[in-house]
């Protein structure tokens, strides 16, 4: 175990002034020197694309690596509902402090105050930036920006572009990125997957990638490496993440010395379309924004077989409105998910598999008219109809919670630097802003805050002293060794030639995690998972079947590497969940709940970020703690009643 | 359901390809078209045969990765639907379905059903953006955008860049994609300063890669986002106007 100084480098001074002070105190690189620095950005979603575009605009030389065929395909594209900003355009009492407070409270007091306040501060700049880029946000008739509400807030601060906000924001960042590519500041490597981070003298000096079409394993050298590679939700196999989303980049960085923080903080989103059968390949999210106008209910009677339109008002239980009158259907995600689970577990679930609850738009359709609902949610309703064959304008939608977002990720300091100097993590890949539960419409905010405003302001502090040094040549032994390891790993996966496909192992891993480390966890289930996962991992290494070769496009081979990493990461996730003897946000330990079934935190013992150190294959990871200090917000049991 | 699939297989960009036929039993009507391919691929792997390569990612119709010609139609028989959103309940039991990659000279085949759509990015690089460096923006509400303008820009911006419009076009033209991208920005107040250069640069780049538009209208039918060919008319209007409006030319030597 290494001695880590988990210093988050939080600036001194009052909360509201920390970011300004910090921007003044960090070192800068002057405009004519910036082109002498090369920064490698991995991942082209909101965080990666915005960071690469902005660094390019500043004059740095940027290498952008994405496994997609074009940067615009990154999974940020699928975000639906909106992006928060403390503009207070609605005159409903919003402020930077309120967005900060809602986010810390929504995260169940497990995030870092200074980071969250900065996030709320720059949220207003993000909207301005995106409008200037031509993001077609929804408008009022007078031409001003429109807003709607999201869970965990009593104000309307969410900006949106129909149900395609993530798509429009990503296209804005992607277009800015392509402008820089055109100007020659950014070099793009497409269909190229990062398979290792290269460390020399304790600093990140580059990455090793594999060209997914030719199989070529090559090195890229830079003065700094930025990982914006998204979250690890697919460790559960079934999630709302895109099929190719994976944890390999952050896991490889972890194996090279970057600490992994709070991996057990996974978000289960309450409104997804329930699974229909074993062939199901992924789960589809129905935006939280539907909870603005949709009412969630189940039949009062156990095992009620009637179709929903036959169930009179008095025999329906609007359980969120009943349990949480103040926030109603707009309670935070973790609270809504657990409430739905409780109803389904009590056998009041609906649908052919009894695995859902109703989300009913009929009251809103009667009140506002079908046109208004169509304008607000048309594409979501169409998506639902395509998947289920049912028409939500006539029949209530069926929804159930599903794995959606990873609050945990690589530990980063206030500058977004990991414990490896020169290695940064942005967006969902880091852990810092959402604590134990993320509020809706805050992921887009964080990705763009990190990429447009935070990293470009902080990376100079690391780069400036490196002025006059060249990136390490890629024929340096550190690169050659890493390339050899990558090639050996690829060869090993192809060489097993066992009897089960990669997907088989991924599904099995997903089942173990969902059953034992899903919406509810206990010492017993977690210990069970911790014996099952290593067994499955051994079986994978002995019995996986990856056909084809490594010299051409081979999607099974790509998946095999990602699942191999998930089989290691999943164990850490369970270990973290086992060690955290409290319930908070998305981490719900059955042993720790209040009398009415709410999450029961233990601030005395667990008000810290758990940062895990990799200590070798099959070795126990070492735990380091970053205490969380709350100077502005009073720690309290969350109440949405 | 029982389904017979005739699928294009091609081991690499320069390899000779051909059709291969497979039978899949126990198909559920609730299965998506890509899940049918998942099942077929699992069966192929079990038989020791290489699975079929196809692009896919979000599986909810927004990333634009999936790209299958299904019985000769881009994204299959249902309008306004990407391949990943197409479900087997739209087919008859016992159906024989032919699946090919996008067919267009500008989209060379990489393997099986995967094609290279880099040419789309080249069009965006040529001018598909508003130059607004980070940090330089005024308050969002200083720029008023009439709701109708914003809504129409959003209709165009809904394009997912899948390439179905090109694949469906008998000429392999990319007018619908380019028009959607041009008009999303050209309609908005923020897009005005670069409006005329944008349309000229993007159309010029488009013509380097793609065929010519003869207004067949196949693109609109194939588009999974129902983008209207009205945008092509708007783009053509802007392109012609641009010939007179290149303000930088005023007062310059010939």
CSV table of C-alpha atoms in Angstrom, one decimal, chain A residues 131-135 175 179 182, chain B residues 122-132 177-207 234-235 238-243 245-247:
chain,number,residue,atom,x,y,z
A,131,UNK,CA,-26.9,29.2,-27.3
A,132,UNK,CA,-24.1,31.0,-29.1
A,133,UNK,CA,-23.2,27.7,-30.8
A,134,UNK,CA,-26.7,27.4,-32.1
A,135,UNK,CA,-28.1,24.7,-29.8
A,175,UNK,CA,-19.2,21.0,-34.3
A,179,UNK,CA,-14.0,23.3,-36.5
A,182,UNK,CA,-10.5,21.8,-39.8
B,122,UNK,CA,-15.8,16.2,-43.8
B,123,UNK,CA,-19.0,18.2,-44.7
B,124,UNK,CA,-19.3,19.4,-41.1
B,125,UNK,CA,-15.6,20.3,-41.0
B,126,UNK,CA,-16.1,22.5,-44.1
B,127,UNK,CA,-18.5,24.8,-42.2
B,128,UNK,CA,-21.1,23.0,-40.2
B,129,UNK,CA,-20.6,25.1,-37.1
B,130,UNK,CA,-21.0,28.6,-35.6
B,131,UNK,CA,-17.6,30.0,-34.7
B,132,UNK,CA,-18.2,30.8,-31.0
B,177,UNK,CA,-28.1,15.3,-44.6
B,178,UNK,CA,-26.2,18.5,-45.8
B,179,UNK,CA,-29.4,20.5,-46.0
B,180,UNK,CA,-30.4,19.5,-42.4
B,181,UNK,CA,-27.0,20.5,-41.1
B,182,UNK,CA,-26.9,23.8,-43.1
B,183,UNK,CA,-30.4,24.9,-42.3
B,184,UNK,CA,-30.2,24.1,-38.6
B,185,UNK,CA,-27.6,26.8,-38.4
B,186,UNK,CA,-28.7,29.1,-41.2
B,187,UNK,CA,-32.2,29.6,-39.8
B,188,UNK,CA,-31.0,30.8,-36.4
B,189,UNK,CA,-29.9,34.4,-35.7
B,190,UNK,CA,-26.6,33.1,-34.3
B,191,UNK,CA,-25.9,31.5,-37.7
B,192,UNK,CA,-26.3,34.6,-39.8
B,193,UNK,CA,-22.7,35.9,-39.9
B,194,UNK,CA,-21.4,32.7,-41.5
B,195,UNK,CA,-24.6,31.9,-43.4
B,196,UNK,CA,-23.4,32.4,-47.0
B,197,UNK,CA,-19.9,31.0,-46.6
B,198,UNK,CA,-21.3,28.0,-44.7
B,199,UNK,CA,-23.7,26.9,-47.4
B,200,UNK,CA,-21.1,27.3,-50.2
B,201,UNK,CA,-18.4,25.5,-48.3
B,202,UNK,CA,-20.6,22.6,-47.2
B,203,UNK,CA,-22.2,22.1,-50.5
B,204,UNK,CA,-18.8,22.2,-52.3
B,205,UNK,CA,-17.4,19.6,-49.9
B,206,UNK,CA,-20.5,17.5,-50.3
B,207,UNK,CA,-20.1,17.4,-54.0
B,234,UNK,CA,-34.0,26.1,-48.4
B,235,UNK,CA,-30.4,25.0,-48.8
B,238,UNK,CA,-29.3,29.9,-49.8
B,239,UNK,CA,-26.7,28.5,-52.1
B,240,UNK,CA,-28.0,30.6,-55.0
B,241,UNK,CA,-28.3,33.7,-52.9
B,242,UNK,CA,-24.8,33.1,-51.6
B,243,UNK,CA,-23.5,33.7,-55.1
B,245,UNK,CA,-24.1,37.7,-51.1
B,246,UNK,CA,-20.4,36.8,-50.7
B,247,UNK,CA,-19.8,40.2,-49.1
